[in-house]
Amino acid sequence: MGRQLSFSIFRYNPNIPGDAPRMQEYKLEEYEGMTLFVALNDIREKLDPTLMFDFVCRAAICGSCAMMINGRPGLACKTMTGTLPSRINLMPLPVFKLIGDLSVDTGTWFRNLQVRTESWIHTNKKFDPEALEVRMENKTAEAIYEPERCIECGCCVASCITANIRDDFLGATGINRVGRFLIDPRDERTDAEYFEVVGSEEGAFGCVGLMACDDNCPIELPLQQQLAFVRRKMAQAGLKLDLKGMKIS
Amino acid sequence: MSAKNAYICDVLVVGAGLAAERSAVEAAEAGLNVIILSLVPPRRSHSTAAQGGMQASLGNAALAKGDNPKIHFEDTVKGSDWGCDQEVAKMFCETVPIMIRQLDYWGVPWNRVTAGKKKLPSGIEVEDTKDKEGLITARDFGGVAKWRCCYTSDGTGHTVQFVVDTVVCKLGIPVHDRMEAIAIIHDGETCYGVVARCLRTGELNVYLAKSTVIATGGAGRIYAASTNAVINEGTGAAIALNTGLVPLGNMEAVQFHPTGMPPVFILMTEGARGDGGYLLDKNLHRFMPDYEPKKKELASRDVVSRRMIQHIRAGYGVQSKYAPQHLWLDIRHLGRQWVWTNLREIATIAGNFNGLDPAKDLVPVVPTQHYTMGGVRTNKWGYAYGLKGLFAIGEAACWDLHGFNRLGGNSLAETVTAGYIVGKQIVKYTLGATQDFNYKLVEDFVKQEEERIKNLISGKNGKEDVFEIRDAMQQTMMDHVHIFRTGPSLEQGVAKLQELYRRSLKIGLHSSGQGANPELAQALRMPGMLRTALCVAYGGLMRTESRGSHFREDYPKRDDANWLKRTLAYWKEGADLPTLDYEPVACPIMPPGDRGYGEATAGPKGK
């Protein structure tokens, strides 16, 4: 016999008139290798078919299933119930708009982030289908891949004190994303142009340094390093700008 | 209740994976007004889970020298067991190197050639030459003559999808995520768009377009064990089938990947074997060379999967807490540095889900449903059969690049290449089309969907449980429509699925169905999933030969005299079985011959 697990799950569907936020209790018997993916589907299929949550890849690579698991943000799909006490408290991620129960709208938030930070390669070169690719050192490609690995789950945003109190903060994920383009030789933006994007308190200078983002990143991105890197670059860029944003050096 | 919102656009792309987004980019760059609908935000699409890479004959790596589109074409045709459309394969192989370079231009951090001598795990020494340094490199993969699989570590799908999505963001293409197309609007000749249910609010919306593109991926979740994401339920192909006019091609062609990791059946990339990994049995014996002396672990996926099951049946399977029967993947000899740099994603997965470190531990593997070769049948320009203004691309389509077995690395390559090639055709068609629809017709489709929803909520047709039916369907596919198939077992499978199909029409919800109710979402999909499953099972029953991944123990040989043809499955109104039709598969460039691996070449027992 496995343990009896007691789940306490946040319930509220803003699309159902009269519905009110509450915690609901469910009990399941644990078995070997049980993850929160399995447990939540069991609850939906056997106990309560209205329960809303999001899973896609169930392999910890798509970032869909982040939630607050006993008070910490994490990916539900890779969380083994065996690593948790028998009372499991599940809440939706803060900061993001609630869709219902454990489901939040990370898609809209991240799309806005991409657009605000113009997270695409800026280049004046035209693609020439006849030409060979531009050469790059393999270690540069590997260095770009490191921050590119971000799965946009939102755990860093949910962990972040600044993101929790100001809507316009880019979060560690946004700063990491900008850092990815900063080191990409294909991107022709100048430091001054990057400064426009992240050289403010909504960007690299909004971070208050608690580093919960780094602690809670489920794919262990070096967010602390990325923040330091982008800040240093932006501080340097800032020193080269006068107050009107004109280049003086 | 009626349609909450109506949207009108030039091109409606259903799905937001790589094929979808790449075609949307093509249409938007031509100045067309495009809307993308998706179950999930684009960067959560199953394309991002592709690991190993993308086949393109760049010829930069040491063991890629001399590669060209012609060799890629030959590998693809052999892989397909002469089931593919050779004109499509030729066009694809010639285009994909340009696609790789365009992705590079857009920002994909492809791994590069580093010059120098290297000793491979096989003991062979190779040298990457200085003249190729810094160009895009490639790794070995199954069923190929050259190293051709371009990659970024083992997160290739992730980087390619993220980069194509940056282009979608840059172009400002609207994505309506959490929006599920549940019916195609048509008048028997032309497709006018879809009725979609919002997965945030439960409301129905109408999308009207000159061109509608089905790019919703595969249907792996008709099986209980699949490497696919949970959203891969074949929804787009199912709504096309449901028109009664659009056929699904070759649905019996289902790929089982040799290395799914039990008990969660998450993919361990073919790159693990491409980079030199072995398969071991319970005696830790490397058995693949016994069966496939030439290609060993790197025969095509259908062959390796069958050899693994054959070996398990011979009593060499491992019994462990991971699965009742499985084998081992061994990449320990590649070294910690290589594993945690180039196979980092699977190393992380093995750690997350089984507490294993592949740099020092064996990883349990078992052949697992992986890819749907079949799909909405289209012509070589991506036009769906049966309805004007309807296109299909990627895994949702039967274009037909893969025939009866897809080569590893050809699917990710297909997504962007088909997105580009078919995207141009969509532009051409759309520019010549006018938007002319009868609003009564549109309303009738909305009403029909409202009626379905109302009946599911009220339980008017019955009180069958949707999850029970889904589980029974998935188990039936495992028991009767798996790697090794026989006539009697397929017959039983078809009968069980027919019974489940009839029950699926009597589903009633246990919950209220209010808002974006997940039980209702599943209930709406269930009859379509069963129709899809029946196309697979019945198509398999009627195909009395073995070709690629479709292996009949009672008909173990490929039969080119009778079966060099493609299955077309239609679903007629009121039927409980698909109607099958066939069309010839032409082999204008490469006549049927020897694959160079597999039972026909190496013999039933190998050696």
Tab-separated table of N, CA and C in Angstrom, chain B residues 130-254:
chain	number	residue	atom	x	y	z
B	130	LYS	N	40.124	21.915	-42.039
B	130	LYS	CA	40.154	23.345	-41.738
B	130	LYS	C	39.212	24.149	-42.652
B	131	ASP	N	39.086	23.693	-43.923
B	131	ASP	CA	38.261	24.454	-44.867
B	131	ASP	C	36.779	24.443	-44.496
B	132	LYS	N	36.384	23.488	-43.645
B	132	LYS	CA	34.956	23.408	-43.261
B	132	LYS	C	34.702	23.993	-41.872
B	133	GLU	N	35.758	24.403	-41.199
B	133	GLU	CA	35.599	24.867	-39.824
B	133	GLU	C	34.612	26.037	-39.745
B	134	GLY	N	33.707	25.944	-38.770
B	134	GLY	CA	32.742	27.030	-38.568
B	134	GLY	C	31.474	26.884	-39.379
B	135	LEU	N	31.470	25.946	-40.333
B	135	LEU	CA	30.226	25.680	-41.066
B	135	LEU	C	29.348	24.741	-40.223
B	136	ILE	N	28.105	24.574	-40.638
B	136	ILE	CA	27.162	23.772	-39.849
B	136	ILE	C	27.547	22.302	-39.928
B	137	THR	N	27.671	21.670	-38.766
B	137	THR	CA	28.083	20.272	-38.730
B	137	THR	C	26.867	19.351	-38.731
B	138	ALA	N	27.104	18.056	-38.658
B	138	ALA	CA	26.013	17.077	-38.676
B	138	ALA	C	26.437	15.853	-37.897
B	139	ARG	N	25.444	15.071	-37.461
B	139	ARG	CA	25.722	13.815	-36.778
B	139	ARG	C	25.126	12.662	-37.589
B	140	ASP	N	25.542	11.451	-37.251
B	140	ASP	CA	25.014	10.256	-37.898
B	140	ASP	C	23.604	9.990	-37.384
B	141	PHE	N	22.803	9.325	-38.210
B	141	PHE	CA	21.443	8.960	-37.824
B	141	PHE	C	21.092	7.640	-38.492
B	142	GLY	N	19.893	7.131	-38.196
B	142	GLY	CA	19.509	5.824	-38.720
B	142	GLY	C	19.163	5.842	-40.204
B	143	GLY	N	19.597	4.784	-40.908
B	143	GLY	CA	19.188	4.601	-42.304
B	143	GLY	C	19.794	5.588	-43.279
B	144	VAL	N	20.952	6.162	-42.925
B	144	VAL	CA	21.552	7.147	-43.831
B	144	VAL	C	22.962	6.723	-44.259
B	145	ALA	N	23.342	7.188	-45.458
B	145	ALA	CA	24.659	6.862	-45.986
B	145	ALA	C	25.719	7.870	-45.546
B	146	LYS	N	25.278	9.052	-45.161
B	146	LYS	CA	26.202	10.131	-44.778
B	146	LYS	C	25.745	10.777	-43.479
B	147	TRP	N	26.680	11.396	-42.799
B	147	TRP	CA	26.325	12.202	-41.618
B	147	TRP	C	25.634	13.463	-42.125
B	148	ARG	N	24.331	13.572	-41.770
B	148	ARG	CA	23.548	14.626	-42.416
B	148	ARG	C	22.618	15.341	-41.439
B	149	CYS	N	22.616	14.913	-40.196
B	149	CYS	CA	21.622	15.428	-39.272
B	149	CYS	C	22.177	16.654	-38.542
B	150	CYS	N	21.728	17.829	-38.980
B	150	CYS	CA	22.191	19.091	-38.387
B	150	CYS	C	21.488	19.274	-37.045
B	151	TYR	N	22.213	19.820	-36.070
B	151	TYR	CA	21.648	19.811	-34.715
B	151	TYR	C	22.123	20.982	-33.875
B	152	THR	N	21.338	21.266	-32.841
B	152	THR	CA	21.839	22.084	-31.741
B	152	THR	C	21.708	21.201	-30.510
B	153	SER	N	22.808	20.668	-30.058
B	153	SER	CA	22.823	19.702	-28.948
B	153	SER	C	21.752	18.645	-29.244
B	154	ASP	N	20.905	18.308	-28.255
B	154	ASP	CA	19.748	17.470	-28.578
B	154	ASP	C	18.475	18.237	-28.257
B	155	GLY	N	18.533	19.544	-28.551
B	155	GLY	CA	17.361	20.401	-28.383
B	155	GLY	C	17.030	21.105	-29.682
B	156	THR	N	17.140	20.391	-30.783
B	156	THR	CA	17.010	21.030	-32.093
B	156	THR	C	15.599	21.566	-32.346
B	157	GLY	N	14.596	20.777	-31.988
B	157	GLY	CA	13.214	21.239	-32.194
B	157	GLY	C	12.957	22.520	-31.420
B	158	HIS	N	13.486	22.570	-30.206
B	158	HIS	CA	13.327	23.753	-29.358
B	158	HIS	C	13.924	24.990	-30.035
B	159	THR	N	15.173	24.884	-30.461
B	159	THR	CA	15.811	26.092	-31.016
B	159	THR	C	15.151	26.507	-32.327
B	160	VAL	N	14.783	25.523	-33.150
B	160	VAL	CA	14.187	25.887	-34.446
B	160	VAL	C	12.805	26.507	-34.236
B	161	GLN	N	12.011	25.899	-33.358
B	161	GLN	CA	10.673	26.476	-33.116
B	161	GLN	C	10.795	27.881	-32.506
B	162	PHE	N	11.678	28.060	-31.547
B	162	PHE	CA	11.811	29.372	-30.920
B	162	PHE	C	12.229	30.416	-31.955
B	163	VAL	N	13.138	30.033	-32.836
B	163	VAL	CA	13.613	31.006	-33.822
B	163	VAL	C	12.531	31.317	-34.858
B	164	VAL	N	11.821	30.294	-35.335
B	164	VAL	CA	10.747	30.588	-36.298
B	164	VAL	C	9.674	31.434	-35.618
B	165	ASP	N	9.428	31.178	-34.332
B	165	ASP	CA	8.448	31.990	-33.613
B	165	ASP	C	8.916	33.441	-33.463
B	166	THR	N	10.239	33.663	-33.413
B	166	THR	CA	10.693	35.070	-33.365
B	166	THR	C	10.296	35.786	-34.660
B	167	VAL	N	10.317	35.037	-35.761
B	167	VAL	CA	9.940	35.663	-37.040
B	167	VAL	C	8.439	35.955	-37.052
B	168	VAL	N	7.660	35.035	-36.476
B	168	VAL	CA	6.209	35.250	-36.365
B	168	VAL	C	5.933	36.498	-35.517
B	169	CYS	N	6.677	36.644	-34.413
B	169	CYS	CA	6.519	37.832	-33.552
B	169	CYS	C	6.919	39.098	-34.302
B	170	LYS	N	8.037	39.011	-35.001
B	170	LYS	CA	8.539	40.167	-35.742
B	170	LYS	C	7.525	40.623	-36.796
B	171	LEU	N	6.924	39.658	-37.477
B	171	LEU	CA	5.947	39.994	-38.511
B	171	LEU	C	4.587	40.369	-37.920
B	172	GLY	N	4.452	40.165	-36.614
B	172	GLY	CA	3.198	40.534	-35.949
B	172	GLY	C	2.017	39.640	-36.313
B	173	ILE	N	2.287	38.404	-36.642
B	173	ILE	CA	1.186	37.499	-37.000
B	173	ILE	C	0.410	37.146	-35.738
B	174	PRO	N	-0.901	37.409	-35.721
B	174	PRO	CA	-1.645	37.087	-34.504
B	174	PRO	C	-1.773	35.588	-34.275
B	175	VAL	N	-1.542	35.174	-33.039
B	175	VAL	CA	-1.732	33.774	-32.658
B	175	VAL	C	-2.875	33.733	-31.637
B	176	HIS	N	-3.925	33.001	-31.969
B	176	HIS	CA	-5.008	32.809	-31.003
B	176	HIS	C	-4.761	31.462	-30.333
B	177	ASP	N	-4.040	31.513	-29.205
B	177	ASP	CA	-3.744	30.225	-28.572
B	177	ASP	C	-4.893	29.827	-27.650
B	178	ARG	N	-4.892	28.557	-27.252
B	178	ARG	CA	-6.000	27.953	-26.520
B	178	ARG	C	-7.292	28.105	-27.314
B	179	MET	N	-7.203	27.804	-28.579
B	179	MET	CA	-8.358	27.880	-29.471
B	179	MET	C	-8.339	26.615	-30.319
B	180	GLU	N	-9.370	25.807	-30.168
B	180	GLU	CA	-9.373	24.501	-30.837
B	180	GLU	C	-10.394	24.456	-31.959
B	181	ALA	N	-9.896	24.194	-33.182
B	181	ALA	CA	-10.804	24.018	-34.321
B	181	ALA	C	-11.572	22.720	-34.110
B	182	ILE	N	-12.914	22.795	-34.120
B	182	ILE	CA	-13.693	21.570	-33.875
B	182	ILE	C	-14.523	21.152	-35.091
B	183	ALA	N	-14.619	22.005	-36.111
B	183	ALA	CA	-15.309	21.585	-37.337
B	183	ALA	C	-14.837	22.445	-38.493
B	184	ILE	N	-14.755	21.821	-39.660
B	184	ILE	CA	-14.428	22.561	-40.876
B	184	ILE	C	-15.731	23.020	-41.534
B	185	ILE	N	-15.767	24.289	-41.908
B	185	ILE	CA	-16.950	24.829	-42.567
B	185	ILE	C	-16.765	24.679	-44.084
B	186	HIS	N	-17.692	24.014	-44.730
B	186	HIS	CA	-17.553	23.777	-46.174
B	186	HIS	C	-18.938	23.558	-46.787
B	187	ASP	N	-18.989	23.663	-48.104
B	187	ASP	CA	-20.267	23.429	-48.782
B	187	ASP	C	-20.206	22.197	-49.685
B	188	GLY	N	-19.252	21.328	-49.406
B	188	GLY	CA	-19.121	20.130	-50.238
B	188	GLY	C	-18.090	20.310	-51.341
B	189	GLU	N	-17.700	21.568	-51.607
B	189	GLU	CA	-16.682	21.811	-52.635
B	189	GLU	C	-15.524	22.630	-52.110
B	190	THR	N	-15.868	23.643	-51.327
B	190	THR	CA	-14.854	24.603	-50.871
B	190	THR	C	-14.856	24.672	-49.356
B	191	CYS	N	-13.662	24.818	-48.794
B	191	CYS	CA	-13.518	25.030	-47.355
B	191	CYS	C	-13.559	26.532	-47.082
B	192	TYR	N	-14.355	26.942	-46.102
B	192	TYR	CA	-14.490	28.371	-45.785
B	192	TYR	C	-13.858	28.759	-44.456
B	193	GLY	N	-13.341	27.771	-43.724
B	193	GLY	CA	-12.758	28.094	-42.423
B	193	GLY	C	-13.196	27.074	-41.398
B	194	VAL	N	-13.206	27.487	-40.132
B	194	VAL	CA	-13.531	26.525	-39.065
B	194	VAL	C	-14.426	27.144	-37.997
B	195	VAL	N	-15.098	26.252	-37.273
B	195	VAL	CA	-15.709	26.617	-35.997
B	195	VAL	C	-14.685	26.225	-34.946
B	196	ALA	N	-14.416	27.126	-34.008
B	196	ALA	CA	-13.393	26.841	-32.996
B	196	ALA	C	-13.964	27.083	-31.608
B	197	ARG	N	-13.524	26.247	-30.664
B	197	ARG	CA	-13.943	26.415	-29.277
B	197	ARG	C	-12.781	27.003	-28.482
B	198	CYS	N	-13.083	28.068	-27.760
B	198	CYS	CA	-12.056	28.742	-26.964
B	198	CYS	C	-11.793	27.929	-25.703
B	199	LEU	N	-10.535	27.576	-25.484
B	199	LEU	CA	-10.182	26.762	-24.320
B	199	LEU	C	-9.888	27.619	-23.080
B	200	ARG	N	-10.192	28.927	-23.193
B	200	ARG	CA	-10.159	29.780	-21.997
B	200	ARG	C	-11.568	29.942	-21.429
B	201	THR	N	-12.538	30.119	-22.363
B	201	THR	CA	-13.896	30.484	-21.929
B	201	THR	C	-14.944	29.442	-22.292
B	202	GLY	N	-14.631	28.576	-23.220
B	202	GLY	CA	-15.615	27.610	-23.698
B	202	GLY	C	-16.486	28.148	-24.828
B	203	GLU	N	-16.305	29.409	-25.193
B	203	GLU	CA	-17.155	29.988	-26.233
B	203	GLU	C	-16.762	29.483	-27.624
B	204	LEU	N	-17.768	29.494	-28.511
B	204	LEU	CA	-17.491	29.116	-29.900
B	204	LEU	C	-17.200	30.362	-30.716
B	205	ASN	N	-16.216	30.268	-31.586
B	205	ASN	CA	-15.876	31.344	-32.508
B	205	ASN	C	-15.899	30.815	-33.929
B	206	VAL	N	-16.036	31.742	-34.867
B	206	VAL	CA	-15.995	31.367	-36.278
B	206	VAL	C	-14.785	32.037	-36.917
B	207	TYR	N	-14.029	31.269	-37.677
B	207	TYR	CA	-12.907	31.821	-38.446
B	207	TYR	C	-13.169	31.542	-39.913
B	208	LEU	N	-13.212	32.604	-40.722
B	208	LEU	CA	-13.468	32.454	-42.150
B	208	LEU	C	-12.226	32.883	-42.922
B	209	ALA	N	-11.833	32.077	-43.879
B	209	ALA	CA	-10.592	32.367	-44.596
B	209	ALA	C	-10.672	31.850	-46.025
B	210	LYS	N	-9.869	32.480	-46.886
B	210	LYS	CA	-9.768	31.981	-48.258
B	210	LYS	C	-9.044	30.646	-48.281
B	211	SER	N	-8.016	30.555	-47.453
B	211	SER	CA	-7.255	29.307	-47.358
B	211	SER	C	-7.193	28.865	-45.904
B	212	THR	N	-7.418	27.585	-45.679
B	212	THR	CA	-7.305	27.010	-44.332
B	212	THR	C	-6.220	25.947	-44.386
B	213	VAL	N	-5.314	26.000	-43.410
B	213	VAL	CA	-4.178	25.089	-43.410
B	213	VAL	C	-4.243	24.206	-42.163
B	214	ILE	N	-4.295	22.902	-42.374
B	214	ILE	CA	-4.272	21.974	-41.238
B	214	ILE	C	-2.811	21.638	-40.939
B	215	ALA	N	-2.360	22.014	-39.757
B	215	ALA	CA	-0.968	21.749	-39.362
B	215	ALA	C	-0.960	21.423	-37.876
B	216	THR	N	-1.699	20.395	-37.532
B	216	THR	CA	-1.966	20.096	-36.125
B	216	THR	C	-1.163	18.917	-35.595
B	217	GLY	N	-0.224	18.409	-36.403
B	217	GLY	CA	0.652	17.354	-35.902
B	217	GLY	C	0.020	15.975	-35.938
B	218	GLY	N	0.644	15.053	-35.230
B	218	GLY	CA	0.278	13.644	-35.311
B	218	GLY	C	-0.803	13.230	-34.330
B	219	ALA	N	-1.076	11.925	-34.343
B	219	ALA	CA	-2.175	11.376	-33.551
B	219	ALA	C	-1.665	10.305	-32.596
B	220	GLY	N	-0.465	10.496	-32.073
B	220	GLY	CA	0.151	9.475	-31.229
B	220	GLY	C	-0.685	9.056	-30.043
B	221	ARG	N	-1.516	9.973	-29.570
B	221	ARG	CA	-2.265	9.686	-28.346
B	221	ARG	C	-3.464	8.767	-28.565
B	222	ILE	N	-3.610	8.206	-29.765
B	222	ILE	CA	-4.579	7.117	-29.890
B	222	ILE	C	-3.979	5.833	-29.297
B	223	TYR	N	-2.676	5.852	-29.006
B	223	TYR	CA	-2.004	4.736	-28.322
B	223	TYR	C	-1.790	5.084	-26.849
B	224	ALA	N	-1.802	4.034	-26.003
B	224	ALA	CA	-1.598	4.264	-24.565
B	224	ALA	C	-0.168	4.718	-24.281
B	225	ALA	N	0.805	4.119	-24.991
B	225	ALA	CA	2.200	4.503	-24.782
B	225	ALA	C	2.695	5.183	-26.042
B	226	SER	N	3.047	6.445	-25.914
B	226	SER	CA	3.532	7.213	-27.059
B	226	SER	C	4.556	8.213	-26.560
B	227	THR	N	5.531	8.517	-27.404
B	227	THR	CA	6.464	9.581	-27.040
B	227	THR	C	5.810	10.953	-27.205
B	228	ASN	N	4.672	10.995	-27.879
B	228	ASN	CA	4.047	12.276	-28.226
B	228	ASN	C	3.564	13.045	-27.002
B	229	ALA	N	3.463	14.353	-27.175
B	229	ALA	CA	2.862	15.213	-26.156
B	229	ALA	C	1.383	14.845	-26.009
B	230	VAL	N	0.805	15.222	-24.868
B	230	VAL	CA	-0.588	14.829	-24.625
B	230	VAL	C	-1.570	15.543	-25.555
B	231	ILE	N	-1.118	16.604	-26.218
B	231	ILE	CA	-2.017	17.319	-27.141
B	231	ILE	C	-2.051	16.672	-28.522
B	232	ASN	N	-1.203	15.663	-28.771
B	232	ASN	CA	-1.140	15.078	-30.115
B	232	ASN	C	-2.225	14.033	-30.301
B	233	GLU	N	-3.441	14.544	-30.452
B	233	GLU	CA	-4.600	13.664	-30.558
B	233	GLU	C	-5.161	13.649	-31.980
B	234	GLY	N	-4.414	14.214	-32.908
B	234	GLY	CA	-4.833	14.159	-34.318
B	234	GLY	C	-6.081	14.955	-34.613
B	235	THR	N	-6.283	16.038	-33.863
B	235	THR	CA	-7.560	16.762	-33.972
B	235	THR	C	-7.788	17.376	-35.349
B	236	GLY	N	-6.751	17.923	-35.953
B	236	GLY	CA	-6.925	18.591	-37.251
B	236	GLY	C	-7.264	17.597	-38.353
B	237	ALA	N	-6.525	16.478	-38.377
B	237	ALA	CA	-6.800	15.461	-39.392
B	237	ALA	C	-8.199	14.888	-39.182
B	238	ALA	N	-8.608	14.760	-37.915
B	238	ALA	CA	-9.932	14.193	-37.621
B	238	ALA	C	-11.055	15.093	-38.137
B	239	ILE	N	-10.907	16.402	-38.001
B	239	ILE	CA	-11.998	17.267	-38.501
B	239	ILE	C	-12.011	17.309	-40.028
B	240	ALA	N	-10.848	17.087	-40.642
B	240	ALA	CA	-10.821	16.988	-42.109
B	240	ALA	C	-11.511	15.691	-42.542
B	241	LEU	N	-11.197	14.592	-41.870
B	241	LEU	CA	-11.825	13.297	-42.179
B	241	LEU	C	-13.339	13.387	-42.022
B	242	ASN	N	-13.740	14.134	-40.997
B	242	ASN	CA	-15.161	14.230	-40.660
B	242	ASN	C	-15.998	14.907	-41.748
B	243	THR	N	-15.359	15.607	-42.673
B	243	THR	CA	-16.121	16.225	-43.767
B	243	THR	C	-16.699	15.154	-44.693
B	244	GLY	N	-16.139	13.944	-44.645
B	244	GLY	CA	-16.593	12.894	-45.557
B	244	GLY	C	-15.989	13.023	-46.940
B	245	LEU	N	-15.294	14.132	-47.188
B	245	LEU	CA	-14.775	14.423	-48.532
B	245	LEU	C	-13.261	14.323	-48.598
B	246	VAL	N	-12.621	14.573	-47.459
B	246	VAL	CA	-11.157	14.629	-47.427
B	246	VAL	C	-10.637	13.297	-46.876
B	247	PRO	N	-9.802	12.586	-47.637
B	247	PRO	CA	-9.294	11.306	-47.152
B	247	PRO	C	-8.012	11.454	-46.337
B	248	LEU	N	-7.811	10.507	-45.428
B	248	LEU	CA	-6.519	10.393	-44.764
B	248	LEU	C	-5.721	9.331	-45.531
B	249	GLY	N	-4.460	9.635	-45.798
B	249	GLY	CA	-3.615	8.711	-46.562
B	249	GLY	C	-2.775	7.849	-45.636
B	250	ASN	N	-2.649	6.572	-45.963
B	250	ASN	CA	-1.695	5.655	-45.304
B	250	ASN	C	-1.698	5.711	-43.783
B	251	MET	N	-2.876	5.728	-43.185
B	251	MET	CA	-2.903	5.843	-41.713
B	251	MET	C	-2.337	4.605	-41.018
B	252	GLU	N	-2.284	3.481	-41.730
B	252	GLU	CA	-1.712	2.273	-41.116
B	252	GLU	C	-0.198	2.385	-40.935
B	253	ALA	N	0.410	3.391	-41.549
B	253	ALA	CA	1.858	3.575	-41.426
B	253	ALA	C	2.169	4.384	-40.162
B	254	VAL	N	2.472	3.675	-39.079
B	254	VAL	CA	2.722	4.303	-37.778
B	254	VAL	C	4.156	3.979	-37.368
